[in-house]
Tab-separated table of C-alpha atoms in Angstrom:
chain	number	residue	atom	x	y	z
V	29	MET	CA	0.000	0.000	0.000
V	30	ALA	CA	1.321	3.454	-0.938
V	31	ALA	CA	2.567	5.616	1.918
V	32	ALA	CA	0.553	8.673	2.940
V	33	TYR	CA	2.642	11.771	2.242
V	34	ASP	CA	2.070	15.502	2.206
V	35	PRO	CA	5.179	17.731	2.255
V	36	PHE	CA	3.297	20.259	4.405
V	37	SER	CA	2.249	17.796	7.107
V	38	THR	CA	3.637	18.271	10.614
V	39	ASP	CA	5.294	14.837	10.613
V	40	ALA	CA	7.016	15.464	7.276
V	41	MET	CA	8.239	18.890	8.356
V	42	ARG	CA	9.446	17.737	11.764
V	43	ASP	CA	11.366	14.615	10.669
V	44	PRO	CA	10.801	13.453	7.083
V	45	HIS	CA	13.311	10.592	6.977
V	46	PRO	CA	11.026	7.775	8.192
V	47	ILE	CA	8.470	8.564	5.489
V	48	TYR	CA	11.181	9.072	2.873
V	49	LYS	CA	12.287	5.515	3.589
V	50	GLU	CA	8.728	4.330	2.955
V	51	LEU	CA	8.533	6.325	-0.266
V	52	ARG	CA	11.829	4.920	-1.540
V	53	ALA	CA	10.537	1.417	-0.854
V	54	GLU	CA	7.780	2.038	-3.419
V	55	GLY	CA	10.536	2.033	-6.040
V	56	CYS	CA	9.107	4.842	-8.153
V	57	PRO	CA	7.983	8.469	-7.895
V	58	HIS	CA	5.104	8.916	-5.447
V	59	PHE	CA	2.051	10.919	-6.528
V	60	VAL	CA	0.547	13.353	-4.006
V	61	LYS	CA	-2.925	13.779	-5.490
V	62	GLU	CA	-4.069	16.764	-3.417
V	63	ARG	CA	-0.951	18.717	-4.458
V	64	ARG	CA	-0.801	17.379	-8.035
V	65	ALA	CA	2.814	16.626	-7.229
V	66	TRP	CA	5.283	13.807	-7.788
V	67	ALA	CA	7.757	13.168	-4.971
V	68	LEU	CA	11.093	12.058	-6.436
V	69	THR	CA	12.908	10.294	-3.605
V	70	LEU	CA	15.266	7.893	-5.423
V	71	PHE	CA	18.769	8.973	-6.396
V	72	ASP	CA	18.563	7.735	-9.990
V	73	ASP	CA	15.146	9.374	-10.562
V	74	LEU	CA	16.411	12.759	-9.364
V	75	LYS	CA	19.575	12.452	-11.408
V	76	LYS	CA	17.712	11.578	-14.606
V	77	ALA	CA	15.132	14.331	-14.194
V	78	SER	CA	17.789	16.927	-13.284
V	79	LEU	CA	19.697	16.263	-16.487
V	80	CYS	CA	16.683	16.549	-18.820
V	81	ASN	CA	16.059	20.283	-19.214
V	82	ARG	CA	13.208	19.906	-21.688
V	83	TRP	CA	11.138	18.125	-19.019
V	84	LEU	CA	11.367	20.963	-16.489
V	85	ASP	CA	9.878	24.418	-16.064
V	86	PHE	CA	11.665	26.485	-13.407
V	87	SER	CA	9.656	29.689	-13.891
V	88	ALA	CA	6.862	28.741	-11.444
V	89	GLY	CA	9.299	28.901	-8.523
V	90	GLN	CA	11.809	26.735	-6.729
V	91	THR	CA	10.246	26.067	-3.322
V	92	PRO	CA	7.228	23.815	-2.702
V	93	ALA	CA	5.241	26.740	-1.298
V	94	GLN	CA	5.835	28.800	-4.433
V	95	LEU	CA	4.539	26.074	-6.762
V	96	MET	CA	1.776	24.621	-4.610
V	97	LEU	CA	0.656	27.468	-2.335
V	98	GLY	CA	1.132	30.401	-4.677
V	99	GLU	CA	3.739	32.217	-2.592
V	100	PRO	CA	5.640	34.993	-4.439
V	101	VAL	CA	8.344	33.954	-6.918
V	102	PRO	CA	11.412	36.237	-7.151
V	103	HIS	CA	12.378	36.557	-10.817
V	104	THR	CA	16.088	35.695	-11.006
V	105	PHE	CA	18.228	33.207	-12.936
V	106	MET	CA	17.166	30.649	-10.293
V	107	THR	CA	13.632	30.740	-11.725
V	108	MET	CA	14.580	30.876	-15.410
V	109	ASN	CA	14.652	28.118	-17.974
V	110	VAL	CA	17.530	27.399	-20.332
V	111	PRO	CA	18.884	29.364	-22.211
V	112	ASP	CA	17.956	32.488	-20.181
V	113	ASN	CA	19.190	30.806	-17.019
V	114	ARG	CA	22.637	30.302	-18.533
V	115	LYS	CA	22.879	33.883	-19.729
V	116	TRP	CA	22.023	35.539	-16.397
V	117	ARG	CA	23.693	32.913	-14.221
V	118	GLY	CA	26.796	33.338	-16.363
V	119	LEU	CA	27.199	36.888	-15.046
V	120	LEU	CA	27.931	35.539	-11.574
V	121	GLU	CA	29.768	32.312	-12.390
V	122	PRO	CA	33.199	34.046	-12.482
V	123	PHE	CA	32.735	34.877	-8.771
V	124	TYR	CA	31.971	31.305	-7.716
V	125	GLY	CA	34.471	29.090	-9.530
V	126	ALA	CA	37.122	27.256	-7.526
V	127	GLY	CA	39.826	29.747	-8.531
V	128	ALA	CA	37.730	32.767	-7.584
V	129	VAL	CA	36.848	31.257	-4.212
V	130	LYS	CA	40.520	30.525	-3.566
V	131	ARG	CA	41.388	34.176	-4.241
V	132	GLU	CA	38.697	35.229	-1.755
V	133	THR	CA	39.916	32.867	0.958
V	134	PRO	CA	42.025	35.456	2.858
V	135	ARG	CA	39.011	37.772	3.072
V	136	LEU	CA	36.807	34.900	4.261
V	137	GLN	CA	39.386	33.954	6.874
V	138	ALA	CA	39.447	37.529	8.152
V	139	ILE	CA	35.648	37.576	8.554
V	140	ILE	CA	35.775	34.220	10.333
V	141	ALA	CA	38.489	35.400	12.704
V	142	ASP	CA	36.593	38.605	13.498
V	143	GLU	CA	33.357	36.755	14.262
V	144	LEU	CA	35.008	33.997	16.304
V	145	ALA	CA	37.218	36.240	18.443
V	146	PRO	CA	34.498	37.579	20.810
V	147	LEU	CA	33.088	34.073	21.260
V	148	ARG	CA	36.283	33.014	23.010
V	149	GLN	CA	35.106	35.055	25.970
V	150	GLN	CA	32.050	32.836	26.341
V	151	ASP	CA	31.740	29.423	27.951
V	152	ARG	CA	29.157	28.428	25.352
V	153	PHE	CA	27.887	29.786	22.061
V	154	ASP	CA	25.442	29.100	19.235
V	155	VAL	CA	27.454	27.821	16.262
V	156	TYR	CA	24.643	28.689	13.827
V	157	HIS	CA	23.397	32.131	14.900
V	158	ALA	CA	26.414	33.579	16.667
V	159	PHE	CA	29.025	32.366	14.204
V	160	ALA	CA	28.385	30.557	10.893
V	161	ASN	CA	25.239	32.465	9.951
V	162	GLN	CA	26.983	35.743	10.757
V	163	VAL	CA	30.025	34.867	8.637
V	164	MET	CA	28.026	33.885	5.588
V	165	CYS	CA	25.575	36.794	5.666
V	166	ILE	CA	28.473	39.254	6.036
V	167	ASN	CA	30.174	37.621	3.061
V	168	ALA	CA	26.979	37.730	0.974
V	169	GLY	CA	26.542	41.360	1.950
V	170	TYR	CA	30.094	42.230	0.895
V	171	ASN	CA	29.445	40.824	-2.575
V	172	LEU	CA	26.404	43.106	-2.900
V	173	GLY	CA	27.935	46.216	-1.355
V	174	VAL	CA	25.973	45.813	1.876
V	175	SER	CA	27.590	46.738	5.187
V	176	ARG	CA	28.089	44.203	7.967
V	177	GLU	CA	25.360	45.803	10.044
V	178	MET	CA	22.869	45.928	7.183
V	179	ALA	CA	23.646	42.335	6.156
V	180	ILE	CA	22.940	41.095	9.683
V	181	GLN	CA	19.761	43.182	9.864
V	182	ALA	CA	18.606	41.721	6.528
V	183	ARG	CA	19.410	38.175	7.631
V	184	ASN	CA	17.421	38.632	10.855
V	185	LEU	CA	14.434	39.762	8.790
V	186	ILE	CA	14.866	36.773	6.457
V	187	ASP	CA	14.853	34.460	9.470
V	188	ARG	CA	11.566	36.000	10.614
V	189	MET	CA	10.141	35.480	7.143
V	190	ILE	CA	11.299	31.898	6.603
V	191	LEU	CA	12.472	30.161	9.763
V	192	ASN	CA	9.847	31.054	12.363
V	193	ARG	CA	7.356	28.354	11.354
V	194	VAL	CA	5.259	26.508	13.946
V	195	PRO	CA	3.486	23.119	13.876
V	196	GLY	CA	0.205	23.304	12.010
V	197	GLN	CA	1.345	26.214	9.850
V	198	VAL	CA	1.202	25.583	6.100
V	199	GLY	CA	3.270	28.092	4.165
V	200	ALA	CA	5.531	30.849	5.419
V	201	SER	CA	2.991	33.658	5.563
V	202	THR	CA	2.029	34.946	9.028
V	203	PRO	CA	1.437	38.514	10.224
V	204	ASP	CA	4.992	38.635	11.593
V	205	SER	CA	6.549	37.173	8.441
V	206	GLN	CA	4.601	39.637	6.300
V	207	GLN	CA	5.788	42.532	8.455
V	208	ALA	CA	9.386	41.262	8.210
V	209	ALA	CA	9.031	40.936	4.430
V	210	GLY	CA	7.838	44.527	4.177
V	211	GLU	CA	10.735	45.800	6.297
V	212	LEU	CA	13.231	43.776	4.263
V	213	MET	CA	11.903	44.982	0.902
V	214	HIS	CA	12.091	48.579	2.139
V	215	LEU	CA	15.676	48.048	3.314
V	216	LEU	CA	16.757	46.465	0.037
V	217	MET	CA	14.985	49.040	-2.105
V	218	GLN	CA	16.952	51.748	-0.303
V	219	HIS	CA	20.103	49.870	-1.290
V	220	VAL	CA	18.910	49.611	-4.905
V	221	ALA	CA	18.412	53.386	-4.923
V	222	ALA	CA	21.944	53.868	-3.566
V	223	MET	CA	23.294	51.561	-6.288
V	224	ARG	CA	21.510	53.548	-8.977
V	225	ALA	CA	22.845	56.840	-7.607
V	226	ASP	CA	26.477	55.772	-7.177
V	227	PRO	CA	28.332	53.803	-9.891
V	228	ASP	CA	30.759	52.496	-7.263
V	229	ALA	CA	28.015	51.117	-4.996
V	230	GLY	CA	26.758	47.550	-5.084
V	231	GLY	CA	29.819	45.445	-4.395
V	232	PRO	CA	31.483	43.226	-7.012
V	233	GLN	CA	28.426	41.120	-7.802
V	234	GLY	CA	25.782	43.805	-7.389
V	235	LYS	CA	27.544	46.120	-9.845
V	236	VAL	CA	27.740	43.387	-12.474
V	237	LEU	CA	24.022	42.711	-12.153
V	238	ARG	CA	23.083	46.391	-12.168
V	239	ASP	CA	25.132	47.162	-15.293
V	240	ALA	CA	24.409	43.985	-17.263
V	241	VAL	CA	22.634	44.033	-20.614
V	242	ILE	CA	21.366	40.645	-21.811
V	243	ASP	CA	19.523	40.462	-25.134
V	244	GLY	CA	19.083	44.218	-24.945
V	245	ALA	CA	17.494	44.113	-21.483
V	246	ARG	CA	18.650	45.521	-18.155
V	247	LEU	CA	17.382	44.624	-14.701
V	248	SER	CA	14.612	46.857	-13.393
V	249	ASP	CA	14.719	48.100	-9.801
V	250	GLU	CA	12.330	45.302	-8.841
V	251	ASP	CA	14.493	42.703	-10.602
V	252	LEU	CA	17.593	43.987	-8.861
V	253	LEU	CA	15.811	43.866	-5.505
V	254	PHE	CA	14.878	40.214	-6.176
V	255	TYR	CA	18.525	39.400	-6.884
V	256	LEU	CA	19.676	41.097	-3.697
V	257	PHE	CA	17.073	39.188	-1.700
V	258	SER	CA	17.780	35.819	-3.320
V	259	LEU	CA	21.570	36.075	-3.037
V	260	LEU	CA	21.366	37.122	0.611
V	261	VAL	CA	19.078	34.151	1.322
V	262	VAL	CA	20.969	31.397	-0.484
V	263	GLY	CA	24.331	32.842	0.490
V	264	SER	CA	23.765	32.638	4.236
V	265	GLU	CA	21.428	29.790	5.038
V	266	THR	CA	22.370	26.232	4.095
V	267	THR	CA	26.135	26.433	4.673
V	268	PRO	CA	25.677	27.579	8.305
V	269	MET	CA	23.163	24.767	8.831
V	270	ALA	CA	25.737	22.260	7.620
V	271	VAL	CA	28.484	23.733	9.824
V	272	ALA	CA	26.179	23.459	12.846
V	273	GLY	CA	25.180	19.955	11.806
V	274	THR	CA	28.799	18.872	11.517
V	275	MET	CA	29.447	19.911	15.106
V	276	TYR	CA	26.337	18.034	16.213
V	277	TYR	CA	26.953	14.753	14.385
V	278	LEU	CA	30.600	14.612	15.380
V	279	ALA	CA	29.489	14.980	18.993
V	280	GLN	CA	26.995	12.158	18.425
V	281	ASN	CA	29.828	9.951	17.130
V	282	PRO	CA	32.692	10.329	19.658
V	283	GLU	CA	35.095	8.072	17.774
V	284	GLN	CA	34.757	10.246	14.673
V	285	LYS	CA	35.040	13.427	16.733
V	286	ALA	CA	38.290	12.082	18.186
V	287	MET	CA	39.574	11.453	14.655
V	288	VAL	CA	38.811	15.047	13.658
V	289	LEU	CA	40.289	16.535	16.837
V	290	ALA	CA	43.498	14.659	16.053
V	291	ASN	CA	43.494	15.545	12.333
V	292	HIS	CA	41.787	18.728	11.195
V	293	ASP	CA	42.274	17.723	7.565
V	294	LEU	CA	39.270	15.430	8.074
V	295	LEU	CA	36.941	18.386	8.666
V	296	GLY	CA	36.196	18.787	4.961
V	297	ALA	CA	35.053	15.168	4.782
V	298	ALA	CA	32.965	15.629	7.935
V	299	PHE	CA	31.278	18.697	6.435
V	300	ARG	CA	30.567	16.861	3.174
V	301	GLU	CA	29.128	13.868	5.030
V	302	THR	CA	26.831	16.209	6.960
V	303	LEU	CA	25.539	17.550	3.660
V	304	ARG	CA	24.688	14.012	2.600
V	305	PHE	CA	23.331	12.816	5.934
V	306	ASP	CA	21.330	15.921	6.878
V	307	GLN	CA	20.971	17.776	3.591
V	308	PRO	CA	20.027	21.413	4.375
V	309	THR	CA	18.095	21.814	1.118
V	310	ASN	CA	15.508	19.184	1.906
V	311	MET	CA	13.819	19.669	-1.448
V	312	LEU	CA	13.358	22.012	-4.369
V	313	ALA	CA	10.316	22.094	-6.616
V	314	ARG	CA	9.950	22.153	-10.390
V	315	ARG	CA	6.983	21.928	-12.761
V	316	ALA	CA	6.680	19.466	-15.619
V	317	ALA	CA	7.016	21.270	-18.954
V	318	MET	CA	5.752	18.286	-20.959
V	319	ASP	CA	4.406	14.769	-20.581
V	320	PHE	CA	7.099	12.214	-19.819
V	321	ASP	CA	7.657	8.831	-18.206
V	322	LEU	CA	10.026	8.521	-15.258
V	323	ASN	CA	10.624	5.089	-13.768
V	324	GLY	CA	7.035	4.040	-14.454
V	325	ALA	CA	5.405	7.320	-13.429
V	326	GLN	CA	3.261	8.900	-16.161
V	327	ILE	CA	3.990	12.552	-15.468
V	328	LYS	CA	1.785	15.129	-17.196
V	329	SER	CA	2.599	18.670	-18.282
V	330	GLY	CA	1.791	21.038	-15.415
V	331	ASP	CA	2.357	18.465	-12.667
V	332	ASN	CA	4.499	19.620	-9.750
V	333	LEU	CA	7.775	17.827	-9.104
V	334	LEU	CA	9.405	17.588	-5.686
V	335	PHE	CA	13.137	16.975	-5.991
V	336	ILE	CA	13.769	15.544	-2.518
V	337	TYR	CA	17.552	15.649	-2.211
V	338	ALA	CA	17.512	14.692	1.474
V	339	SER	CA	15.922	11.391	0.497
V	340	ALA	CA	18.129	10.714	-2.531
V	341	ASN	CA	21.209	11.188	-0.349
V	342	ARG	CA	20.039	8.277	1.811
V	343	ASP	CA	19.188	5.918	-1.043
V	344	ALA	CA	20.535	2.465	-0.129
V	345	ASP	CA	21.014	1.650	-3.817
V	346	ARG	CA	23.600	4.446	-3.952
V	347	PHE	CA	25.122	4.549	-0.448
V	348	ASP	CA	26.139	1.703	1.829
V	349	ASN	CA	24.520	1.920	5.259
V	350	PRO	CA	23.007	5.292	4.312
V	351	ASP	CA	21.480	6.066	7.721
V	352	ARG	CA	24.903	6.029	9.373
V	353	PHE	CA	26.946	9.221	9.695
V	354	ASP	CA	30.408	8.215	8.473
V	355	ILE	CA	33.114	10.730	7.651
V	356	THR	CA	35.215	8.024	5.976
V	357	ARG	CA	32.668	7.250	3.237
V	358	GLU	CA	33.112	8.324	-0.372
V	359	ASN	CA	30.593	11.071	-1.134
V	360	SER	CA	31.588	12.135	-4.625
V	361	SER	CA	28.250	11.070	-6.126
V	362	ASP	CA	25.761	12.659	-3.722
V	363	LEU	CA	23.157	15.245	-4.757
V	364	SER	CA	23.855	17.828	-2.074
V	365	PHE	CA	24.368	20.558	-4.669
V	366	GLY	CA	21.895	19.275	-7.228
V	367	MET	CA	22.786	18.404	-10.801
V	368	GLY	CA	22.333	19.753	-14.303
V	369	ALA	CA	21.744	23.324	-15.459
V	370	HIS	CA	20.647	24.430	-11.982
V	371	PHE	CA	23.587	22.863	-10.132
V	372	CYS	CA	24.273	25.028	-7.086
V	373	LEU	CA	26.226	28.091	-8.166
V	374	GLY	CA	27.805	28.425	-4.710
V	375	ALA	CA	29.032	24.837	-4.322
V	376	SER	CA	32.759	25.711	-4.241
V	377	LEU	CA	32.135	28.600	-1.858
V	378	ALA	CA	30.067	26.409	0.466
V	379	LEU	CA	32.688	23.662	0.634
V	380	THR	CA	35.526	26.126	1.174
V	381	ALA	CA	33.710	28.310	3.708
V	382	GLY	CA	32.419	25.297	5.632
V	383	ASP	CA	35.911	23.865	5.925
V	384	LEU	CA	37.407	27.234	6.916
V	385	MET	CA	34.814	27.867	9.630
V	386	LEU	CA	35.198	24.408	11.118
V	387	ARG	CA	39.001	24.629	11.040
V	388	ALA	CA	38.836	27.986	12.797
V	389	ILE	CA	36.762	26.514	15.633
V	390	PHE	CA	38.796	23.334	15.992
V	391	ALA	CA	42.077	25.258	15.952
V	392	GLN	CA	41.008	26.971	19.184
V	393	ILE	CA	39.464	24.114	21.143
V	394	ASP	CA	40.668	20.913	22.757
V	395	ASP	CA	37.148	19.471	22.842
V	396	TYR	CA	33.483	20.472	23.101
V	397	GLU	CA	30.066	19.190	24.039
V	398	VAL	CA	26.678	19.936	22.538
V	399	ILE	CA	24.009	21.324	24.876
V	400	GLU	CA	21.149	19.372	23.327
V	401	GLU	CA	18.299	21.014	25.215
V	402	GLU	CA	19.297	24.368	23.728
V	403	CYS	CA	19.421	23.167	20.114
V	404	GLU	CA	16.653	23.707	17.572
V	405	ARG	CA	15.963	22.444	14.072
V	406	ALA	CA	14.255	24.263	11.232
V	407	PHE	CA	10.589	23.359	10.914
V	408	GLY	CA	9.318	23.389	7.353
V	409	GLU	CA	9.123	21.556	4.060
V	410	HIS	CA	11.969	23.306	2.231
V	411	LEU	CA	14.934	23.444	4.622
V	412	ASN	CA	16.429	20.860	6.973
V	413	GLY	CA	18.978	21.333	9.699
V	414	PHE	CA	19.891	23.125	12.874
V	415	ILE	CA	19.057	26.811	13.279
V	416	ARG	CA	20.310	26.776	16.864
V	417	MET	CA	23.325	24.664	17.810
V	418	VAL	CA	24.755	25.524	21.225
V	419	ILE	CA	28.089	24.042	22.252
V	420	ARG	CA	30.259	24.280	25.346
V	421	PRO	CA	33.835	24.475	24.039
V	422	ARG	CA	36.974	23.676	25.998
V	423	TRP	CA	39.091	26.546	24.736
V	424	LYS	CA	42.826	26.085	24.404
């Protein structure tokens, strides 16, 4: 009998992995009739669909709530189909390649050092909010010409919009989230005005977007605002979750924590395993652009598609003992950054920044413990992971 599944149910948003296991056991995409959606939970199904651009329409949004609840869709390269996606994404690709990230490493290290220094005065701290989230939102702000203070203010508003969900709530819209959205749009529109008035404003990436002409078109103020919003969101959310998760799962596996404490070169592998084991981007959503067959599922044009990466990364046909956190496993074939034309633009940055932040912490501690009762996970259908991860470090 087919499993009962709704991505917006409390059980699925609190801990989806038990039901993902049931869905994978069906051996094919699972149809959610009330959402007109297909849940793709198997690694090979996600891989095949991701690599077939003609099957997919990205313009309806990229989160489940955008496609199925009608929440607003920011118009950026993230919600464009090929070839427009390639043209606008191509403007930013030079900033995110491995070589570019390597050149930015000293600046990243300086931000990390600045944010970690005051934490050494504390006997415990929140790895997500007080450190990793701060680092990544400051970095995203730099790229858009946004000050440290404004970047943190914007990130706090984003958290109120996205991460303050409660059981029983379907969709992100509440009076508080709507108020936060209004305050954030006002803040970002002020920055757009400053970018229009001053040719030197906007940071390296913001200036490229502001000045770009693609097929004779420039970004409007509203378009530019959407880019600022989207880049601040994706640039400061999932990587901090994975850093926090790495600290948590190492603490849960003392023998692996001991390995990392003895050899910091293993931190990159620990971070990558966290991405597989507790994938921050639980799922993204697409819409079928045509009729097609996928592993026995007769998908129709206009159907919603749930690309459930968190499930694919625990597919037993792809990973041995997938429900075990194991920093020694080979993770080169996971789907943590997606695949195909919409492969995560910031993959190199995420891997580098995650490793740098973890190395910075471990360089200054002899050991640590997680204060479990003070930890909190995101509650929602789109994102997985810790949004509060409090540790008690034993500083050197």
